[in-house]
Short mmCIF file of C-alpha atoms and ligand atoms in Angstrom, two decimals:
data_model
loop_
_atom_site.label_atom_id
_atom_site.label_comp_id
_atom_site.label_asym_id
_atom_site.label_seq_id
_atom_site.Cartn_x
_atom_site.Cartn_y
_atom_site.Cartn_z
CA MET A 1 -19.49 28.13 8.85
CA THR A 2 -16.75 29.44 8.18
CA LEU A 3 -17.06 28.87 3.77
CA ILE A 4 -16.12 31.21 1.60
CA PRO A 5 -17.91 31.75 -0.18
CA ARG A 6 -20.89 31.79 2.14
CA PRO A 7 -24.34 30.04 0.68
CA GLN A 8 -26.71 31.44 -0.36
CA CYS A 9 -30.03 30.93 2.08
CA VAL A 10 -28.99 28.43 5.35
CA THR A 11 -31.70 27.55 8.08
CA PRO A 12 -30.15 25.44 11.05
CA SER A 13 -31.49 23.21 12.86
CA GLU A 14 -31.74 21.78 16.45
CA GLY A 15 -28.55 19.13 16.73
CA THR A 16 -25.76 17.37 15.05
CA LEU A 17 -24.94 14.10 12.37
CA THR A 18 -22.25 11.48 13.08
CA TRP A 19 -20.42 10.13 10.75
CA THR A 20 -17.68 7.89 10.28
CA SER A 21 -16.06 6.31 7.75
CA PRO A 22 -16.95 4.04 5.03
CA LEU A 23 -19.21 6.48 4.39
CA ARG A 24 -21.96 4.99 1.79
CA VAL A 25 -23.47 6.59 -0.76
CA THR A 26 -26.09 6.76 -3.15
CA ALA A 27 -25.82 9.05 -6.20
CA ALA A 28 -27.64 9.86 -9.90
CA PRO A 29 -25.81 8.18 -12.63
CA GLU A 30 -24.65 11.97 -13.52
CA LEU A 31 -23.69 12.98 -10.48
CA ARG A 32 -21.55 10.30 -10.50
CA ASP A 33 -18.59 12.54 -11.24
CA ALA A 34 -18.83 14.47 -8.78
CA VAL A 35 -19.28 12.11 -6.10
CA GLN A 36 -15.58 10.12 -7.10
CA VAL A 37 -13.92 13.55 -6.61
CA PHE A 38 -15.27 14.19 -3.21
CA ALA A 39 -14.36 10.74 -2.75
CA ASN A 40 -10.37 10.81 -4.59
CA ASP A 41 -10.21 14.14 -2.35
CA LEU A 42 -11.24 12.12 1.38
CA SER A 43 -9.07 9.43 0.41
CA GLN A 44 -5.86 11.00 -0.61
CA THR A 45 -6.53 13.36 2.43
CA VAL A 46 -8.37 11.44 5.05
CA GLY A 47 -7.63 7.97 3.48
CA TRP A 48 -11.93 7.07 4.10
CA SER A 49 -13.51 5.53 2.39
CA VAL A 50 -16.48 6.25 0.33
CA GLU A 51 -19.29 3.15 -0.54
CA PHE A 52 -21.54 4.11 -3.63
CA VAL A 53 -24.58 1.35 -2.39
CA ASP A 54 -28.73 0.80 -3.29
CA ASP A 55 -30.06 1.99 -0.11
CA ASP A 56 -29.87 2.98 3.29
CA ALA A 57 -26.61 5.56 2.97
CA HIS A 58 -25.34 8.50 4.25
CA LEU A 59 -25.39 10.72 1.85
CA VAL A 60 -27.99 10.76 -1.52
CA LEU A 61 -27.37 12.80 -4.04
CA SER A 62 -30.47 13.55 -6.64
CA VAL A 63 -31.08 15.48 -9.66
CA ASP A 64 -33.48 18.33 -9.60
CA ALA A 65 -33.86 20.45 -12.67
CA GLU A 66 -36.31 22.98 -11.06
CA ARG A 67 -33.07 24.32 -9.05
CA ARG A 68 -30.59 27.22 -11.32
CA PRO A 69 -27.39 25.77 -12.99
CA GLU A 70 -24.97 24.82 -10.86
CA GLY A 71 -26.78 25.21 -7.46
CA PHE A 72 -28.04 22.97 -5.25
CA SER A 73 -30.29 22.18 -1.67
CA LEU A 74 -28.98 20.30 1.11
CA ASP A 75 -30.28 18.62 4.27
CA VAL A 76 -28.47 17.67 7.05
CA SER A 77 -31.06 15.38 9.35
CA ASP A 78 -30.59 11.76 9.94
CA ALA A 79 -29.21 11.08 6.90
CA VAL A 80 -27.60 13.86 3.86
CA GLU A 81 -29.70 14.76 1.09
CA VAL A 82 -28.63 16.45 -1.70
CA ARG A 83 -30.86 17.90 -4.57
CA ALA A 84 -28.40 19.52 -7.23
CA ALA A 85 -29.46 21.34 -10.93
CA ASP A 86 -26.75 18.99 -12.08
CA PRO A 87 -23.13 18.24 -11.86
CA SER A 88 -21.38 21.45 -10.28
CA GLY A 89 -23.75 21.67 -8.24
CA ALA A 90 -23.84 18.30 -6.52
CA TYR A 91 -19.51 19.03 -6.26
CA TYR A 92 -20.59 22.73 -4.54
CA ALA A 93 -23.22 21.03 -2.21
CA LEU A 94 -20.05 18.42 -1.45
CA GLN A 95 -18.05 21.48 -0.39
CA VAL A 96 -20.65 22.59 1.51
CA LEU A 97 -19.96 19.05 3.70
CA ARG A 98 -16.21 19.73 3.59
CA SER A 99 -16.42 22.85 5.37
CA PHE A 100 -16.85 21.05 8.49
CA THR A 101 -14.11 18.78 8.08
CA PRO A 102 -10.82 20.61 10.76
CA ALA A 103 -8.68 22.49 8.59
CA ALA A 104 -5.98 20.38 8.92
CA SER A 105 -8.40 18.52 6.89
CA VAL A 106 -6.78 19.18 3.91
CA THR A 107 -3.74 17.33 4.08
CA PRO A 108 -2.63 14.19 2.34
CA GLY A 109 -2.00 11.29 5.91
CA SER A 110 -4.44 14.14 8.52
CA GLU A 111 -6.62 12.02 10.75
CA LEU A 112 -10.79 12.27 11.11
CA THR A 113 -11.64 10.25 12.95
CA GLU A 114 -15.02 11.30 12.90
CA TRP A 115 -17.23 14.24 11.19
CA THR A 116 -19.55 15.87 12.38
CA LEU A 117 -22.39 18.15 10.58
CA PRO A 118 -24.66 20.53 12.50
CA ARG A 119 -28.44 19.47 11.25
CA MET A 120 -29.34 22.43 8.84
CA HIS A 121 -31.05 22.97 5.18
CA VAL A 122 -29.14 24.95 2.95
CA VAL A 123 -30.19 26.16 -0.48
CA ASP A 124 -27.98 27.24 -2.70
CA SER A 125 -26.85 28.90 -6.57
CA PRO A 126 -24.34 31.97 -8.08
CA ALA A 127 -25.60 34.65 -8.73
CA PHE A 128 -23.83 34.52 -11.77
CA ALA A 129 -22.63 32.05 -14.39
CA TRP A 130 -19.46 32.92 -15.15
CA ARG A 131 -17.36 33.56 -12.56
CA GLY A 132 -13.37 34.16 -13.64
CA VAL A 133 -9.54 34.01 -12.73
CA HIS A 134 -7.58 34.69 -16.07
CA LEU A 135 -4.04 34.26 -15.13
CA ASP A 136 -1.39 35.02 -17.42
CA VAL A 137 1.29 32.56 -18.40
CA ALA A 138 3.25 34.27 -20.93
CA ARG A 139 5.06 37.24 -18.96
CA HIS A 140 5.85 34.77 -16.41
CA PHE A 141 5.80 30.25 -17.86
CA PHE A 142 3.75 29.08 -14.43
CA SER A 143 4.17 25.08 -15.54
CA VAL A 144 1.61 22.47 -15.87
CA ASP A 145 1.17 21.41 -11.71
CA ASP A 146 1.38 24.64 -10.86
CA VAL A 147 -1.21 25.71 -13.24
CA ILE A 148 -3.22 22.84 -12.14
CA ARG A 149 -2.86 23.84 -8.59
CA PHE A 150 -4.27 27.17 -9.21
CA ILE A 151 -7.08 25.04 -10.38
CA ASP A 152 -8.04 23.25 -7.19
CA LEU A 153 -7.56 26.45 -5.16
CA ILE A 154 -10.54 28.50 -7.51
CA SER A 155 -12.77 25.60 -8.07
CA LEU A 156 -12.38 25.65 -3.63
CA HIS A 157 -14.17 28.93 -4.79
CA ARG A 158 -16.74 28.10 -6.48
CA LEU A 159 -14.53 29.77 -9.05
CA ASN A 160 -15.33 28.52 -13.02
CA HIS A 161 -13.63 29.73 -14.94
CA LEU A 162 -9.63 30.40 -15.59
CA HIS A 163 -8.76 32.55 -18.78
CA LEU A 164 -5.20 31.88 -19.31
CA HIS A 165 -3.75 34.33 -21.55
CA LEU A 166 -1.00 32.42 -23.77
CA ASN A 167 0.46 34.22 -26.02
CA ASP A 168 2.08 38.41 -25.85
CA ASP A 169 5.45 40.16 -26.79
CA GLN A 170 7.18 38.29 -24.21
CA GLY A 171 6.58 34.96 -24.76
CA TRP A 172 4.62 32.13 -27.04
CA ARG A 173 3.29 29.04 -25.03
CA VAL A 174 1.41 26.61 -26.83
CA GLU A 175 3.28 24.19 -29.71
CA LEU A 176 1.68 24.08 -32.61
CA PRO A 177 4.09 21.85 -35.07
CA SER A 178 2.55 23.53 -37.68
CA TRP A 179 4.22 26.52 -36.15
CA PRO A 180 7.12 24.96 -34.90
CA ARG A 181 9.63 28.77 -34.46
CA LEU A 182 6.40 29.92 -32.65
CA THR A 183 8.22 27.85 -29.62
CA GLU A 184 11.84 27.43 -30.74
CA VAL A 185 12.16 31.05 -30.53
CA GLY A 186 8.44 32.52 -30.14
CA ALA A 187 9.00 30.81 -25.56
CA TRP A 188 11.93 31.89 -24.89
CA ARG A 189 13.26 35.13 -24.27
CA ARG A 190 16.53 36.28 -23.18
CA SER A 191 16.40 37.80 -19.88
CA SER A 192 13.92 40.09 -17.89
CA PRO A 193 13.22 43.19 -15.92
CA VAL A 194 14.56 43.41 -12.50
CA GLY A 195 12.51 45.39 -10.19
CA HIS A 196 10.21 48.14 -11.62
CA GLU A 197 10.32 48.20 -15.59
CA ARG A 198 10.60 52.18 -15.11
CA ASP A 199 14.45 51.24 -13.26
CA GLY A 200 15.33 49.84 -16.37
CA VAL A 201 17.32 47.34 -15.39
CA ASP A 202 18.02 43.53 -16.61
CA ASP A 203 18.41 40.40 -15.03
CA GLY A 204 20.14 38.50 -18.09
CA VAL A 205 18.45 35.42 -17.28
CA PRO A 206 16.53 33.74 -20.31
CA HIS A 207 12.39 32.68 -19.70
CA GLY A 208 10.85 30.30 -21.09
CA GLY A 209 8.49 27.34 -21.34
CA PHE A 210 5.21 26.15 -23.56
CA TYR A 211 2.38 23.59 -22.79
CA THR A 212 1.99 20.44 -25.55
CA ALA A 213 -0.61 19.45 -26.51
CA ALA A 214 -0.48 16.54 -24.10
CA ASP A 215 0.15 19.38 -21.18
CA ILE A 216 -3.35 21.00 -22.86
CA GLU A 217 -5.07 18.37 -22.16
CA ARG A 218 -4.13 17.07 -19.06
CA LEU A 219 -4.89 20.75 -18.13
CA ARG A 220 -8.41 20.61 -19.25
CA THR A 221 -8.90 17.09 -17.25
CA HIS A 222 -8.76 18.30 -14.64
CA ALA A 223 -10.48 21.32 -14.55
CA THR A 224 -13.40 19.85 -16.29
CA SER A 225 -13.48 17.92 -12.86
CA ARG A 226 -13.61 20.26 -10.74
CA PHE A 227 -16.09 22.00 -12.79
CA VAL A 228 -13.48 24.80 -14.37
CA THR A 229 -13.70 25.71 -18.29
CA LEU A 230 -10.15 26.76 -19.33
CA VAL A 231 -10.30 29.98 -21.88
CA PRO A 232 -7.26 29.91 -24.06
CA GLU A 233 -6.11 33.09 -25.03
CA ILE A 234 -4.21 34.19 -27.70
CA ASP A 235 -3.73 38.38 -27.94
CA LEU A 236 -3.35 39.91 -31.47
CA PRO A 237 -3.00 41.64 -33.40
CA GLY A 238 -0.75 43.63 -31.29
CA HIS A 239 1.68 42.23 -27.79
CA ALA A 240 2.35 39.87 -30.87
CA GLN A 241 5.61 40.71 -30.64
CA ALA A 242 6.73 37.37 -29.95
CA VAL A 243 5.21 36.26 -33.18
CA ILE A 244 6.95 38.88 -35.27
CA ALA A 245 10.31 37.52 -33.75
CA ALA A 246 9.29 33.68 -35.19
CA TYR A 247 7.64 35.27 -37.80
CA PRO A 248 9.18 38.48 -39.06
CA GLU A 249 7.80 37.85 -42.56
CA HIS A 250 4.13 39.39 -40.59
CA GLY A 251 5.16 42.18 -38.80
CA VAL A 252 4.73 45.63 -40.17
CA THR A 253 8.65 46.57 -40.57
CA ASP A 254 11.23 44.76 -42.35
CA GLU A 255 12.81 45.52 -38.85
CA PRO A 256 14.33 41.78 -36.60
CA VAL A 257 12.43 41.50 -33.71
CA GLU A 258 13.26 39.46 -30.77
CA VAL A 259 11.02 38.03 -27.82
CA TRP A 260 11.25 41.67 -25.97
CA THR A 261 12.64 41.57 -23.28
CA ARG A 262 10.28 44.44 -21.32
CA TRP A 263 7.54 45.03 -19.73
CA GLY A 264 4.97 48.10 -21.45
CA ILE A 265 3.18 47.74 -24.97
CA SER A 266 5.36 47.06 -27.45
CA ASP A 267 4.87 49.48 -30.81
CA ASN A 268 5.39 45.55 -32.96
CA VAL A 269 2.63 44.45 -34.21
CA LEU A 270 1.25 41.96 -37.11
CA GLN A 271 0.23 43.81 -40.47
CA VAL A 272 -3.40 44.06 -42.25
CA SER A 273 -2.33 41.55 -45.43
CA GLU A 274 -4.62 39.92 -46.44
CA GLY A 275 -1.61 36.78 -45.67
CA THR A 276 -1.42 37.95 -41.59
CA VAL A 277 -4.96 38.22 -41.85
CA SER A 278 -5.02 34.30 -42.73
CA PHE A 279 -1.48 33.52 -41.21
CA ALA A 280 -3.89 34.61 -37.40
CA GLU A 281 -6.81 32.43 -38.08
CA ASN A 282 -4.63 29.21 -38.72
CA LEU A 283 -2.83 30.05 -35.24
CA VAL A 284 -6.34 30.77 -34.10
CA ARG A 285 -7.88 27.70 -34.85
CA GLU A 286 -4.99 25.15 -34.03
CA VAL A 287 -4.89 26.28 -30.94
CA ALA A 288 -8.89 26.45 -29.84
CA ALA A 289 -8.43 22.82 -31.45
CA LEU A 290 -6.68 21.86 -28.17
CA PHE A 291 -9.77 24.01 -26.08
CA PRO A 292 -13.12 22.34 -27.50
CA GLY A 293 -16.22 23.83 -26.92
CA SER A 294 -14.39 26.37 -24.53
CA PRO A 295 -14.81 30.50 -25.07
CA PHE A 296 -12.31 31.34 -26.67
CA HIS A 297 -10.32 35.30 -25.88
CA ILE A 298 -9.40 37.09 -29.22
CA GLY A 299 -7.04 39.36 -27.00
CA GLY A 300 -7.69 42.59 -28.55
CA ASP A 301 -6.55 44.99 -26.30
CA GLU A 302 -3.60 48.09 -27.02
CA CYS A 303 -2.87 47.87 -30.20
CA PRO A 304 -0.48 50.51 -31.35
CA THR A 305 -1.56 51.87 -34.74
CA THR A 306 2.07 53.90 -34.90
CA GLN A 307 3.22 51.45 -37.24
CA TRP A 308 0.19 51.28 -39.98
CA GLU A 309 -0.22 53.85 -39.97
CA SER A 310 3.70 54.44 -42.43
CA SER A 311 3.10 51.80 -43.33
CA PRO A 312 2.07 51.75 -47.44
CA ILE A 313 0.44 48.62 -46.60
CA ALA A 314 -1.70 49.26 -43.77
CA ARG A 315 -2.74 52.51 -45.81
CA ALA A 316 -3.30 50.24 -48.83
CA VAL A 317 -6.01 48.02 -46.92
CA MET A 318 -7.59 51.16 -45.82
CA ALA A 319 -8.07 53.01 -49.18
CA GLU A 320 -9.79 49.90 -50.74
CA ARG A 321 -12.04 49.45 -47.65
CA GLY A 322 -12.77 52.54 -47.47
CA MET A 323 -11.71 53.58 -43.04
CA ARG A 324 -11.22 56.48 -41.99
CA GLU A 325 -8.55 56.21 -38.90
CA PRO A 326 -5.43 53.70 -38.31
CA ARG A 327 -8.13 52.57 -36.07
CA ASP A 328 -9.98 50.35 -37.50
CA LEU A 329 -7.95 48.73 -39.37
CA GLN A 330 -7.97 46.68 -36.39
CA GLY A 331 -11.67 45.71 -36.83
CA LEU A 332 -10.21 43.28 -39.81
CA PHE A 333 -8.90 41.20 -37.09
CA THR A 334 -11.71 40.71 -34.75
CA GLU A 335 -14.01 40.72 -37.80
CA ARG A 336 -12.02 37.42 -39.47
CA LEU A 337 -10.90 34.97 -36.28
CA ALA A 338 -14.42 35.67 -34.09
CA SER A 339 -16.19 34.45 -37.63
CA THR A 340 -13.82 31.68 -38.20
CA LEU A 341 -14.86 30.87 -34.03
CA ARG A 342 -17.76 30.81 -34.04
CA ARG A 343 -18.46 28.72 -37.52
CA LEU A 344 -16.17 25.93 -35.40
CA GLY A 345 -18.65 26.14 -31.92
CA HIS A 346 -16.29 28.65 -30.49
CA GLU A 347 -17.94 31.33 -27.69
CA VAL A 348 -16.30 33.86 -28.74
CA ILE A 349 -14.33 37.72 -25.99
CA ALA A 350 -11.89 39.66 -26.18
CA TRP A 351 -11.65 43.18 -24.60
CA ASP A 352 -13.33 46.12 -24.38
CA GLU A 353 -11.03 48.05 -26.85
CA VAL A 354 -12.43 46.23 -29.45
CA LEU A 355 -15.14 48.64 -29.11
CA ASP A 356 -13.42 51.32 -30.55
CA ALA A 357 -13.74 49.58 -34.50
CA SER A 358 -16.53 46.85 -35.59
CA VAL A 359 -18.35 44.29 -33.37
CA PRO A 360 -19.27 41.26 -34.45
CA GLU A 361 -22.19 39.95 -33.44
CA GLY A 362 -22.79 38.27 -30.48
CA THR A 363 -18.88 39.12 -29.07
CA ILE A 364 -18.70 38.84 -25.77
CA ILE A 365 -17.09 41.82 -24.47
CA ALA A 366 -14.01 41.84 -21.74
CA ALA A 367 -14.85 44.83 -20.13
CA TRP A 368 -11.67 45.85 -18.31
CA ARG A 369 -10.07 50.20 -18.70
CA ASP A 370 -13.51 50.53 -16.35
CA ALA A 371 -16.77 49.24 -15.31
CA ALA A 372 -18.53 51.50 -18.18
CA LYS A 373 -17.20 49.86 -21.06
CA GLY A 374 -19.20 47.25 -19.46
CA ARG A 375 -22.52 49.42 -19.72
CA GLU A 376 -21.26 50.65 -23.30
CA ALA A 377 -20.80 46.68 -24.41
CA ALA A 378 -23.90 45.62 -23.31
CA GLU A 379 -25.82 49.32 -24.22
CA ARG A 380 -24.30 47.75 -27.75
CA GLY A 381 -26.71 44.87 -27.42
CA LEU A 382 -23.45 42.87 -25.97
CA ASP A 383 -23.00 40.14 -23.30
CA VAL A 384 -20.08 41.23 -20.89
CA ILE A 385 -17.71 40.18 -18.27
CA MET A 386 -16.77 42.33 -15.84
CA ALA A 387 -12.70 42.57 -15.47
CA PRO A 388 -12.11 46.31 -14.54
CA MET A 389 -8.55 47.51 -13.52
CA GLN A 390 -10.11 49.08 -10.93
CA TRP A 391 -11.33 46.62 -8.51
CA VAL A 392 -10.59 43.11 -9.87
CA TYR A 393 -6.84 43.08 -11.25
CA PHE A 394 -4.59 41.89 -8.95
CA ASP A 395 -1.11 42.90 -9.46
CA TRP A 396 -2.59 46.06 -8.27
CA LEU A 397 -0.67 46.55 -4.80
CA ASN A 398 -2.49 45.25 -2.28
CA SER A 399 -1.82 48.54 -0.32
CA ALA A 400 -0.17 51.51 -0.30
CA ASP A 401 2.65 50.39 2.00
CA PRO A 402 5.79 51.14 1.11
CA ASN A 403 7.14 47.50 2.01
CA GLU A 404 4.86 45.58 -0.08
CA PRO A 405 6.28 43.73 -2.90
CA VAL A 406 6.70 45.98 -6.53
CA ALA A 407 3.80 45.72 -8.90
CA ILE A 408 2.68 47.01 -11.90
CA ALA A 409 1.88 50.70 -10.84
CA ALA A 410 2.57 52.44 -7.65
CA PRO A 411 0.14 53.98 -5.64
CA PRO A 412 -3.01 54.79 -5.69
CA ALA A 413 -3.82 52.00 -8.12
CA VAL A 414 -4.17 50.00 -4.15
CA THR A 415 -6.78 47.67 -4.47
CA THR A 416 -6.99 46.62 -0.63
CA LEU A 417 -8.85 43.84 0.43
CA GLU A 418 -11.80 45.25 1.45
CA ARG A 419 -12.24 47.22 -1.57
CA VAL A 420 -12.53 43.10 -3.58
CA TYR A 421 -15.13 42.89 -1.10
CA GLU A 422 -16.66 45.97 -2.45
CA PHE A 423 -17.22 45.72 -6.06
CA SER A 424 -20.55 45.76 -7.33
CA VAL A 425 -20.71 42.95 -10.62
CA VAL A 426 -23.30 44.64 -12.25
CA PRO A 427 -22.45 47.50 -13.53
CA ASP A 428 -23.67 51.28 -11.83
CA GLN A 429 -26.43 52.28 -13.45
CA LEU A 430 -27.56 49.47 -16.24
CA PRO A 431 -31.08 49.17 -17.63
CA ASP A 432 -32.20 46.85 -15.26
CA GLU A 433 -33.59 45.11 -18.94
CA LEU A 434 -28.87 44.64 -20.00
CA ARG A 435 -29.14 43.31 -16.50
CA ALA A 436 -28.97 40.01 -18.59
CA ARG A 437 -26.12 41.02 -20.21
CA ILE A 438 -23.49 40.44 -17.60
CA ARG A 439 -22.82 37.11 -17.61
CA GLY A 440 -20.32 37.76 -14.64
CA ALA A 441 -16.97 39.68 -13.41
CA GLN A 442 -13.42 37.95 -14.24
CA ALA A 443 -10.37 38.48 -11.29
CA GLN A 444 -7.02 39.51 -13.57
CA LEU A 445 -3.60 38.52 -12.10
CA TRP A 446 -0.90 40.13 -15.18
CA THR A 447 2.62 38.89 -14.17
CA GLU A 448 4.87 40.97 -15.09
CA TYR A 449 5.51 41.25 -11.48
CA ILE A 450 4.82 37.65 -10.10
CA ALA A 451 7.75 35.75 -11.84
CA THR A 452 6.78 32.51 -8.84
CA ARG A 453 4.06 30.18 -7.38
CA GLU A 454 5.15 31.72 -4.13
CA HIS A 455 4.73 35.76 -5.43
CA LEU A 456 1.25 34.78 -7.38
CA ASP A 457 0.19 32.69 -3.63
CA TYR A 458 0.83 36.23 -2.55
CA MET A 459 -0.91 38.57 -5.45
CA ALA A 460 -3.75 36.13 -5.31
CA PHE A 461 -5.20 35.15 -1.72
CA PRO A 462 -6.91 36.23 -0.35
CA ARG A 463 -8.44 38.86 -2.49
CA LEU A 464 -9.85 36.30 -4.58
CA CYS A 465 -11.66 34.63 -1.55
CA ALA A 466 -13.58 38.00 -1.40
CA PHE A 467 -14.11 38.12 -5.13
CA ALA A 468 -15.57 34.92 -4.92
CA GLU A 469 -17.97 35.75 -3.01
CA VAL A 470 -19.38 38.96 -4.43
CA VAL A 471 -19.84 36.89 -7.70
CA TRP A 472 -21.02 33.88 -6.03
CA GLY A 473 -23.51 37.20 -5.32
CA THR A 474 -23.28 36.68 -1.06
CA ALA A 475 -20.59 39.23 0.24
CA GLY A 476 -22.34 41.24 3.02
CA SER A 477 -21.12 42.65 5.85
CA PHE A 478 -17.09 42.61 5.48
CA GLU A 479 -16.51 42.66 9.33
CA GLU A 480 -18.78 39.41 9.30
CA PHE A 481 -16.78 38.26 6.00
CA ARG A 482 -13.21 38.66 8.02
CA VAL A 483 -14.54 36.31 10.46
CA ARG A 484 -14.70 33.70 8.44
CA LEU A 485 -11.90 34.60 6.28
CA THR A 486 -10.17 33.97 9.44
CA SER A 487 -10.58 30.62 9.57
CA HIS A 488 -10.49 29.68 6.10
CA LEU A 489 -7.30 30.90 6.06
CA GLU A 490 -6.32 28.42 8.22
CA ARG A 491 -7.42 26.09 5.37
CA LEU A 492 -5.52 28.17 2.68
CA ARG A 493 -2.44 27.90 5.25
CA ALA A 494 -3.13 23.85 5.35
CA LEU A 495 -2.81 23.59 1.54
CA GLY A 496 0.61 25.26 1.52
CA VAL A 497 -0.19 29.09 0.76
CA GLY A 498 1.34 31.30 0.77
CA PHE A 499 -1.79 34.29 1.00
CA ARG A 500 -1.28 37.85 2.14
CA PRO A 501 -1.64 37.90 5.61
CA LEU A 502 -4.68 39.95 7.00
CA GLU A 503 -3.87 43.32 8.16
CA THR A 504 -4.06 43.36 11.74
CA GLU A 505 -7.10 45.59 13.48
CA GLY A 506 -6.44 48.73 15.58
C1 LIG B 601 -5.59 44.94 -20.73
O1 LIG B 601 -5.55 44.76 -19.12
N1 LIG B 601 -4.20 44.85 -21.02
C2 LIG B 601 -6.45 43.97 -21.00
#
């Protein structure tokens, strides 16, 4: 079996089963949408048809509430029987079946005369509920079509959350009719760095773009059909220079700013006055309305306090609230944005810097600075998404080879495929009773140095293949994985993915 991620348990038996089109399927009503996605894929690639029937089916799917969430069992004998916990379990079972068609069968217009399955029994479910990928569409904008393609690719690896980083110093990416300047001004920058930021060279080429409400609806509908939840992030009060370029009255200084044309961490942050906290609350509320029911990420990373330190308004807020450190001011945003979003029914996520001030109960911490931040959050009674940069930042170099394309940091900031495969989702020394606080893990694709779909493919794959198996919970021997990966990459090649080739051995 070449499937990635590898299922938890596969018991082969003697012989094979061969299917031909049309495929006769019986499915419980709640699983029909999942089967329909599979049927559409088959029709668009190999031209097979699926007929829903009441009896004498090739493939029978039923619901088994005893299974673990997103889990399933699969029996291939004279027919194929799937018992799924839920629609995503059914979808994943169908992916296992699909992995037995040739790699080229994923391409539209390809031939599949017979589909031969080995007789076997599979029992599978993911070890972690949060199997995420983050994509920064702020530093470089990616079109709706690019994001849809990316959703398909992550869902093929049974990853189930796509975190979209929707604003930063270098751009704001969501149209909000109440705040038109966010996209009229904030979605566009004059220029971007060429080569590495430290080289100080500009390309002088305007860059930008944004998603309309209709675009977001299209992305959500597509993601939902593939069992991927979109997770919007609005990163405040730092990383806010594009917002301040659009609405300068919410900055700390009177200096006008433009949407930032450099990479790094801008000192321009939001003011801490009631008017500005309430402005931030409104922005977040309006973005959240476009993602009903989704977890919402409020950012909170890398917020410099330099401007607050010399601001009379910020000093007055500190005095009024009895705060000792300017750092504590960030807690005002965390508290306010988190409580507003929770009232609206959204779970709230924030980067681990929010641990440095007060954190509202129920906030989920995305532990990125290191794995120990995940342990700290769990010990403080908070749920955690593990995203430590030393393991799962895929904007880091793939290798120390000087011919690697320019990336955010220099060696030793290297994340090889093998290292990703060795990542342990649960942080070291976490007491067993806190294990349930670890919801899962997420790989990060920051895009300062990723400007095109081709380069995104190169940085994402095959590291995401390794990550997917780790977070599914079935990573074992790297050598065995590498053999399966070699075949799996044929499938990605047929899909047109410009993955980074495997290093040749020896
Ligand atoms: C981050 O990488 N600033 C979360």
